[in-house]
Coordinates of N, CA and C in Angstrom, one line a residue:
M1 N 41.1 -61.6 54.0 CA 39.9 -60.8 53.9 C 39.3 -60.7 55.3
P2 N 39.0 -59.5 55.8 CA 38.3 -59.3 57.1 C 37.0 -60.1 57.1
W3 N 36.6 -60.5 58.3 CA 35.3 -61.2 58.4 C 34.1 -60.5 57.9
R4 N 34.0 -59.3 58.0 CA 32.8 -58.5 57.6 C 32.7 -58.6 56.0
E5 N 33.8 -58.4 55.3 CA 33.7 -58.4 53.8 C 33.4 -59.8 53.4
H6 N 34.0 -60.8 54.1 CA 33.7 -62.2 53.8 C 32.2 -62.5 53.8
F7 N 31.5 -62.0 54.8 CA 30.1 -62.3 54.9 C 29.3 -61.4 53.9
L8 N 29.7 -60.1 53.7 CA 29.0 -59.3 52.9 C 29.1 -59.7 51.4
D9 N 30.2 -60.4 51.0 CA 30.3 -60.8 49.6 C 29.6 -62.1 49.3
R10 N 29.0 -62.7 50.3 CA 28.3 -63.9 50.0 C 27.0 -63.6 49.2
P11 N 26.5 -64.5 48.3 CA 25.3 -64.3 47.6 C 24.1 -64.4 48.6
S12 N 23.1 -63.6 48.3 CA 21.9 -63.7 49.1 C 20.9 -64.7 48.5
V13 N 19.8 -64.9 49.1 CA 18.9 -65.9 48.6 C 18.3 -65.6 47.3
G14 N 18.1 -64.4 46.9 CA 17.5 -64.1 45.6 C 18.6 -64.1 44.5
D15 N 19.8 -64.1 44.9 CA 20.9 -64.0 43.8 C 21.1 -65.4 43.1
A16 N 21.3 -65.3 41.8 CA 21.6 -66.5 41.0 C 23.1 -66.9 41.3
V17 N 23.3 -68.2 41.5 CA 24.7 -68.6 41.7 C 25.0 -69.6 40.6
E18 N 26.2 -69.4 40.0 CA 26.6 -70.2 38.8 C 26.6 -71.7 39.2
G19 N 26.1 -72.5 38.3 CA 26.1 -73.9 38.6 C 25.1 -74.4 39.5
A20 N 24.3 -73.5 40.2 CA 23.3 -73.9 41.1 C 22.0 -74.2 40.4
P21 N 21.1 -75.0 40.8 CA 19.9 -75.3 40.1 C 19.0 -74.0 40.3
A22 N 18.3 -73.7 39.2 CA 17.4 -72.6 39.2 C 16.2 -72.7 40.2
T23 N 15.9 -71.6 40.8 CA 14.8 -71.7 41.7 C 13.5 -71.6 41.0
S24 N 12.4 -71.8 41.6 CA 11.1 -71.8 41.0 C 10.5 -70.4 41.0
G25 N 11.3 -69.3 40.8 CA 10.9 -68.0 40.7 C 10.8 -67.4 42.1
L26 N 11.2 -68.1 43.1 CA 11.0 -67.6 44.5 C 12.1 -66.6 44.7
H27 N 11.8 -65.4 45.1 CA 12.7 -64.5 45.5 C 12.4 -63.8 46.8
L28 N 13.2 -64.0 47.8 CA 13.0 -63.4 49.1 C 13.5 -62.0 49.1
P29 N 12.9 -61.1 49.8 CA 13.4 -59.7 50.0 C 14.8 -59.7 50.5
R30 N 15.5 -58.7 50.2 CA 16.9 -58.6 50.7 C 17.0 -58.5 52.2
H31 N 15.9 -58.1 52.9 CA 15.9 -58.0 54.4 C 15.3 -59.2 55.0
S32 N 15.0 -60.3 54.3 CA 14.4 -61.4 54.9 C 15.5 -62.1 55.8
V33 N 15.1 -63.0 56.7 CA 16.0 -63.6 57.6 C 17.1 -64.4 56.9
A34 N 16.7 -65.1 55.8 CA 17.7 -65.9 55.0 C 18.7 -65.0 54.3
A35 N 18.2 -63.9 53.8 CA 19.0 -63.0 53.0 C 19.9 -62.1 53.9
S36 N 19.5 -61.8 55.1 CA 20.2 -60.9 55.9 C 21.1 -61.6 57.0
S37 N 21.0 -62.9 57.0 CA 21.7 -63.6 58.1 C 23.2 -63.5 58.0
F38 N 23.8 -63.2 56.8 CA 25.2 -63.0 56.6 C 25.7 -61.5 56.6
R39 N 24.7 -60.6 56.8 CA 25.1 -59.2 56.8 C 25.3 -58.6 58.2
C40 N 26.2 -57.8 58.3 CA 26.5 -57.1 59.5 C 25.7 -55.7 59.5
S41 N 24.8 -55.6 60.4 CA 24.0 -54.3 60.4 C 24.2 -53.5 61.6
S42 N 25.5 -53.3 62.0 CA 25.7 -52.6 63.2 C 25.9 -51.1 62.8
G43 N 25.8 -50.2 63.7 CA 26.0 -48.8 63.4 C 24.6 -48.1 63.1
W44 N 24.7 -46.9 62.9 CA 23.5 -46.1 62.6 C 22.8 -46.5 61.4
R45 N 23.6 -46.8 60.3 CA 22.9 -47.2 59.1 C 22.1 -48.5 59.2
G46 N 22.6 -49.5 60.0 CA 21.9 -50.7 60.4 C 20.6 -50.4 61.2
R47 N 20.7 -49.5 62.1 CA 19.5 -49.1 62.9 C 18.5 -48.4 62.1
L48 N 18.9 -47.5 61.2 CA 18.0 -46.9 60.3 C 17.3 -47.9 59.4
R49 N 18.1 -48.8 58.9 CA 17.5 -49.8 58.0 C 16.5 -50.7 58.7
S50 N 16.8 -51.0 60.0 CA 15.8 -51.7 60.8 C 14.6 -51.0 61.0
L51 N 14.6 -49.7 61.2 CA 13.5 -48.8 61.4 C 12.6 -48.8 60.1
R52 N 13.3 -48.8 58.9 CA 12.6 -48.8 57.7 C 11.8 -50.1 57.5
F53 N 12.4 -51.2 57.9 CA 11.8 -52.5 57.8 C 10.6 -52.6 58.8
A54 N 10.7 -52.0 60.0 CA 9.6 -52.0 60.9 C 8.5 -51.1 60.3
A55 N 8.8 -50.0 59.7 CA 7.8 -49.2 59.1 C 7.1 -49.9 58.0
E56 N 7.8 -50.7 57.2 CA 7.3 -51.5 56.1 C 6.3 -52.5 56.7
G57 N 6.7 -53.1 57.9 CA 5.8 -54.1 58.5 C 4.5 -53.4 59.0
L58 N 4.6 -52.2 59.5 CA 3.4 -51.4 59.9 C 2.5 -51.2 58.7
S59 N 3.1 -50.8 57.6 CA 2.4 -50.6 56.4 C 1.6 -51.8 56.0
V60 N 2.3 -52.9 56.0 CA 1.7 -54.2 55.6 C 0.6 -54.5 56.6
L61 N 0.8 -54.3 57.9 CA -0.3 -54.6 58.8 C -1.5 -53.8 58.7
F62 N -1.4 -52.6 58.5 CA -2.6 -51.7 58.4 C -3.2 -51.7 56.9
R63 N -2.4 -52.1 55.9 CA -2.9 -52.2 54.6 C -3.6 -53.5 54.4
D64 N -3.1 -54.6 54.9 CA -3.6 -55.9 54.6 C -4.5 -56.5 55.6
E65 N -4.4 -56.0 56.8 CA -5.2 -56.7 57.9 C -6.4 -55.8 58.4
P66 N -7.6 -56.3 58.0 CA -8.8 -55.5 58.4 C -8.9 -55.3 59.9
N67 N -8.5 -56.4 60.7 CA -8.6 -56.3 62.1 C -7.7 -55.2 62.7
A68 N -6.5 -55.0 62.1 CA -5.6 -54.0 62.5 C -6.2 -52.6 62.4
R69 N -7.0 -52.5 61.3 CA -7.7 -51.1 61.1 C -8.8 -50.9 62.1
V70 N -9.5 -52.1 62.4 CA -10.5 -51.9 63.5 C -9.9 -51.5 64.8
H71 N -8.7 -52.1 65.1 CA -8.0 -51.8 66.3 C -7.5 -50.3 66.3
I72 N -7.1 -49.9 65.2 CA -6.7 -48.5 65.1 C -7.9 -47.5 65.3
A73 N -9.0 -47.9 64.7 CA -10.2 -47.1 64.9 C -10.7 -47.0 66.4
C74 N -10.6 -48.1 67.0 CA -10.9 -48.2 68.5 C -9.9 -47.4 69.3
A75 N -8.6 -47.4 68.9 CA -7.6 -46.7 69.6 C -7.9 -45.1 69.4
A76 N -8.3 -44.7 68.2 CA -8.6 -43.4 67.9 C -9.8 -42.9 68.8
I77 N -10.8 -43.7 68.8 CA -11.9 -43.4 69.7 C -11.5 -43.2 71.1
A78 N -10.7 -44.2 71.6 CA -10.2 -44.1 73.0 C -9.5 -42.8 73.2
C79 N -8.7 -42.4 72.3 CA -7.8 -41.2 72.4 C -8.8 -39.9 72.5
V80 N -9.7 -39.9 71.6 CA -10.6 -38.8 71.5 C -11.4 -38.7 72.8
L81 N -11.9 -39.9 73.3 CA -12.6 -39.9 74.5 C -11.8 -39.5 75.7
G82 N -10.5 -39.9 75.7 CA -9.6 -39.5 76.8 C -9.4 -38.0 76.8
L83 N -9.3 -37.4 75.6 CA -9.1 -35.9 75.5 C -10.3 -35.2 76.0
L84 N -11.6 -35.7 75.6 CA -12.8 -35.0 75.9 C -13.1 -35.2 77.4
L85 N -12.7 -36.3 78.0 CA -13.0 -36.5 79.4 C -11.8 -36.1 80.3
R86 N -10.7 -35.6 79.7 CA -9.6 -35.1 80.4 C -9.1 -36.1 81.4
I87 N -8.8 -37.3 81.0 CA -8.3 -38.4 81.9 C -6.9 -38.0 82.5
S88 N -6.6 -38.5 83.6 CA -5.3 -38.2 84.2 C -4.1 -38.8 83.4
L89 N -2.9 -38.4 83.8 CA -1.7 -38.9 83.2 C -1.6 -40.4 83.5
A90 N -1.9 -40.8 84.6 CA -1.8 -42.2 85.0 C -2.8 -43.0 84.1
E91 N -4.0 -42.5 83.9 CA -5.0 -43.2 83.1 C -4.5 -43.2 81.6
W92 N -3.9 -42.2 81.2 CA -3.3 -42.2 79.8 C -2.3 -43.3 79.6
R93 N -1.5 -43.5 80.7 CA -0.5 -44.6 80.6 C -1.1 -45.9 80.3
W94 N -2.2 -46.2 81.1 CA -3.0 -47.4 80.9 C -3.5 -47.6 79.5
V95 N -4.1 -46.5 79.0 CA -4.7 -46.5 77.7 C -3.7 -46.7 76.6
I96 N -2.6 -46.0 76.7 CA -1.5 -46.2 75.7 C -0.9 -47.5 75.8
L97 N -0.7 -48.1 77.0 CA -0.2 -49.5 77.1 C -1.2 -50.5 76.4
A98 N -2.5 -50.3 76.7 CA -3.5 -51.2 76.2 C -3.4 -51.1 74.6
I99 N -3.4 -49.9 74.1 CA -3.4 -49.7 72.6 C -2.1 -50.4 72.1
G100 N -1.0 -50.1 72.6 CA 0.2 -50.8 72.1 C 0.3 -52.3 72.2
L101 N -0.3 -52.8 73.3 CA -0.3 -54.3 73.3 C -1.3 -54.9 72.3
V102 N -2.4 -54.3 72.1 CA -3.3 -54.9 71.1 C -2.7 -54.8 69.8
L103 N -2.1 -53.7 69.4 CA -1.5 -53.6 68.1 C -0.3 -54.5 67.9
A104 N 0.5 -54.7 68.9 CA 1.6 -55.6 68.9 C 1.2 -57.1 68.8
A105 N 0.1 -57.4 69.5 CA -0.5 -58.7 69.5 C -1.0 -59.0 68.1
E106 N -1.7 -58.0 67.5 CA -2.2 -58.2 66.1 C -1.0 -58.4 65.1
A107 N 0.1 -57.6 65.3 CA 1.2 -57.8 64.4 C 1.9 -59.2 64.5
V108 N 2.0 -59.6 65.8 CA 2.6 -61.0 66.0 C 1.7 -62.0 65.4
N109 N 0.3 -61.9 65.6 CA -0.6 -62.8 65.0 C -0.5 -62.9 63.6
T110 N -0.4 -61.7 62.9 CA -0.3 -61.6 61.4 C 1.0 -62.3 61.0
A111 N 2.1 -62.0 61.7 CA 3.4 -62.7 61.3 C 3.3 -64.2 61.4
L112 N 2.7 -64.7 62.5 CA 2.6 -66.1 62.7 C 1.7 -66.8 61.7
E113 N 0.6 -66.1 61.4 CA -0.3 -66.7 60.3 C 0.5 -66.8 59.0
R114 N 1.2 -65.7 58.6 CA 1.9 -65.7 57.3 C 3.0 -66.7 57.3
A115 N 3.8 -66.9 58.4 CA 4.8 -67.9 58.5 C 4.3 -69.3 58.4
C116 N 3.1 -69.5 59.1 CA 2.5 -70.8 58.9 C 2.0 -71.1 57.5
D117 N 1.5 -70.1 56.9 CA 1.0 -70.3 55.4 C 2.2 -70.6 54.5
A118 N 3.3 -69.9 54.8 CA 4.5 -70.1 54.0 C 5.1 -71.5 54.2
A119 N 5.1 -71.9 55.5 CA 5.7 -73.2 55.8 C 4.8 -74.4 55.4
H120 N 3.6 -74.2 55.5 CA 2.6 -75.3 55.2 C 1.4 -74.8 54.5
P121 N 1.4 -74.5 53.2 CA 0.3 -73.9 52.5 C -1.0 -74.7 52.5
D122 N -0.9 -76.0 52.6 CA -2.1 -76.9 52.7 C -2.7 -76.9 54.0
P123 N -4.0 -77.1 54.1 CA -4.6 -77.2 55.5 C -3.9 -78.3 56.3
H124 N -3.7 -78.0 57.6 CA -3.1 -79.0 58.5 C -3.6 -78.6 59.9
P125 N -3.9 -79.7 60.7 CA -4.4 -79.4 62.0 C -3.5 -78.7 63.0
L126 N -2.3 -78.8 62.9 CA -1.3 -78.1 63.7 C -1.2 -76.7 63.3
V127 N -1.2 -76.4 62.0 CA -1.2 -75.1 61.5 C -2.5 -74.4 61.9
K128 N -3.6 -75.0 61.8 CA -4.9 -74.4 62.3 C -4.8 -74.1 63.8
A129 N -4.3 -75.1 64.6 CA -4.2 -74.8 66.0 C -3.3 -73.7 66.3
A130 N -2.2 -73.6 65.7 CA -1.2 -72.4 65.9 C -1.9 -71.1 65.5
K131 N -2.6 -71.1 64.4 CA -3.3 -69.8 64.1 C -4.4 -69.5 65.0
D132 N -5.2 -70.5 65.4 CA -6.3 -70.2 66.4 C -5.7 -69.8 67.7
L133 N -4.6 -70.3 68.2 CA -4.0 -69.9 69.4 C -3.5 -68.4 69.3
S134 N -3.0 -68.1 68.2 CA -2.5 -66.8 68.0 C -3.6 -65.8 67.9
A135 N -4.7 -66.2 67.3 CA -5.9 -65.3 67.3 C -6.5 -65.2 68.7
A136 N -6.5 -66.2 69.5 CA -6.9 -66.2 70.8 C -6.1 -65.2 71.7
A137 N -4.8 -65.2 71.4 CA -3.9 -64.3 72.1 C -4.4 -62.8 71.8
V138 N -4.6 -62.5 70.6 CA -5.1 -61.2 70.3 C -6.4 -60.9 71.0
L139 N -7.3 -61.9 71.0 CA -8.6 -61.7 71.7 C -8.4 -61.4 73.1
I140 N -7.6 -62.1 73.8 CA -7.3 -61.9 75.2 C -6.8 -60.5 75.5
V141 N -5.9 -60.1 74.7 CA -5.3 -58.8 74.8 C -6.3 -57.7 74.6
A142 N -7.2 -57.9 73.5 CA -8.2 -56.9 73.2 C -9.2 -56.8 74.3
L143 N -9.7 -58.0 74.8 CA -10.7 -58.0 76.0 C -10.0 -57.3 77.2
T144 N -8.7 -57.5 77.4 CA -8.1 -56.8 78.6 C -8.0 -55.3 78.3
A145 N -7.8 -54.9 77.1 CA -7.8 -53.5 76.7 C -9.2 -52.9 76.9
F146 N -10.2 -53.7 76.6 CA -11.6 -53.2 76.7 C -11.9 -53.0 78.2
A147 N -11.4 -53.9 79.0 CA -11.6 -53.8 80.5 C -10.9 -52.6 81.0
I148 N -9.6 -52.3 80.6 CA -9.0 -51.1 80.9 C -9.7 -49.9 80.5
G149 N -10.3 -49.9 79.3 CA -11.1 -48.8 78.8 C -12.3 -48.6 79.7
L150 N -13.0 -49.7 80.1 CA -14.2 -49.5 80.9 C -13.8 -48.8 82.3
L151 N -12.7 -49.4 82.9 CA -12.3 -48.9 84.2 C -11.7 -47.4 84.1
T152 N -11.3 -47.1 82.9 CA -10.7 -45.7 82.8 C -11.8 -44.7 82.4
F153 N -12.7 -45.1 81.5 CA -13.6 -44.1 81.0 C -15.0 -44.1 81.7
L154 N -15.4 -45.2 82.3 CA -16.7 -45.2 82.9 C -16.9 -44.1 84.1
P155 N -15.9 -44.0 85.1 CA -16.0 -43.0 86.1 C -16.1 -41.6 85.6
P156 N -15.3 -41.1 84.7 CA -15.4 -39.7 84.2 C -16.7 -39.6 83.3
L157 N -17.1 -40.6 82.6 CA -18.4 -40.5 81.9 C -19.6 -40.4 82.9
A158 N -19.5 -41.2 83.9 CA -20.7 -41.1 84.9 C -20.7 -39.7 85.6
R159 N -19.5 -39.1 85.9 CA -19.5 -37.8 86.4 C -20.0 -36.8 85.4
T160 N -19.8 -37.0 84.2 CA -20.2 -36.0 83.1 C -21.7 -36.2 82.9
V161 N -22.2 -37.4 82.9 CA -23.6 -37.7 82.6 C -24.5 -37.4 83.7
A162 N -24.1 -37.6 84.9 CA -24.9 -37.5 86.1 C -25.6 -36.1 86.2
P163 N -24.9 -35.0 86.0 CA -25.6 -33.7 86.0 C -26.6 -33.6 85.0
L164 N -26.3 -34.1 83.8 CA -27.3 -34.1 82.7 C -28.6 -34.9 83.0
T165 N -28.5 -36.0 83.6 CA -29.6 -36.8 84.0 C -30.5 -36.1 85.0
S166 N -29.8 -35.6 86.0 CA -30.5 -34.9 87.1 C -31.3 -33.6 86.6
F167 N -30.6 -33.0 85.6 CA -31.3 -31.8 84.9 C -32.5 -32.3 84.2
I168 N -32.4 -33.4 83.4 CA -33.6 -33.8 82.7 C -34.6 -34.3 83.6
V169 N -34.3 -35.0 84.6 CA -35.3 -35.5 85.6 C -36.0 -34.3 86.2
S170 N -35.3 -33.3 86.7 CA -35.9 -32.1 87.4 C -36.7 -31.3 86.4
A171 N -36.4 -31.4 85.1 CA -37.2 -30.5 84.2 C -38.6 -31.1 83.9
H172 N -38.8 -32.4 84.3 CA -40.1 -33.1 84.0 C -40.9 -32.9 85.3

């Protein structure tokens, strides 16, 4: 039997195995690490499957995490502001990088929190420390993105507002 068929024919985590003790109703998704560790996912089909799993992850992130929705709202505001202020291509690169890093940090934070909850559902000081550190990483990235936003948007905002303030002052 070729190696690929050997691994593909193995039962996955959610499958019942004859003579094995019954699980407590725990069923891992087919694409979980345990279930997919014996599958070969090379080729285009495997890449498309990976993209589908990533899209499912994005769906979970934005559906279940209120902070991710706040980050998306801030990203939308930054994009609208960038369009209105006609920021340069170089400035767009920084804004897009900041948005991507904040969303990626939020996704990693969510994944780590869920893994900690699954591994140790009861309160534990090390789990708390891991979750706090993960949240701190998101805060650091978000504050960095905020600083990038200030450096990117304040100069064009000042140029836009300056003529208006001088007009208002001269009108009085």
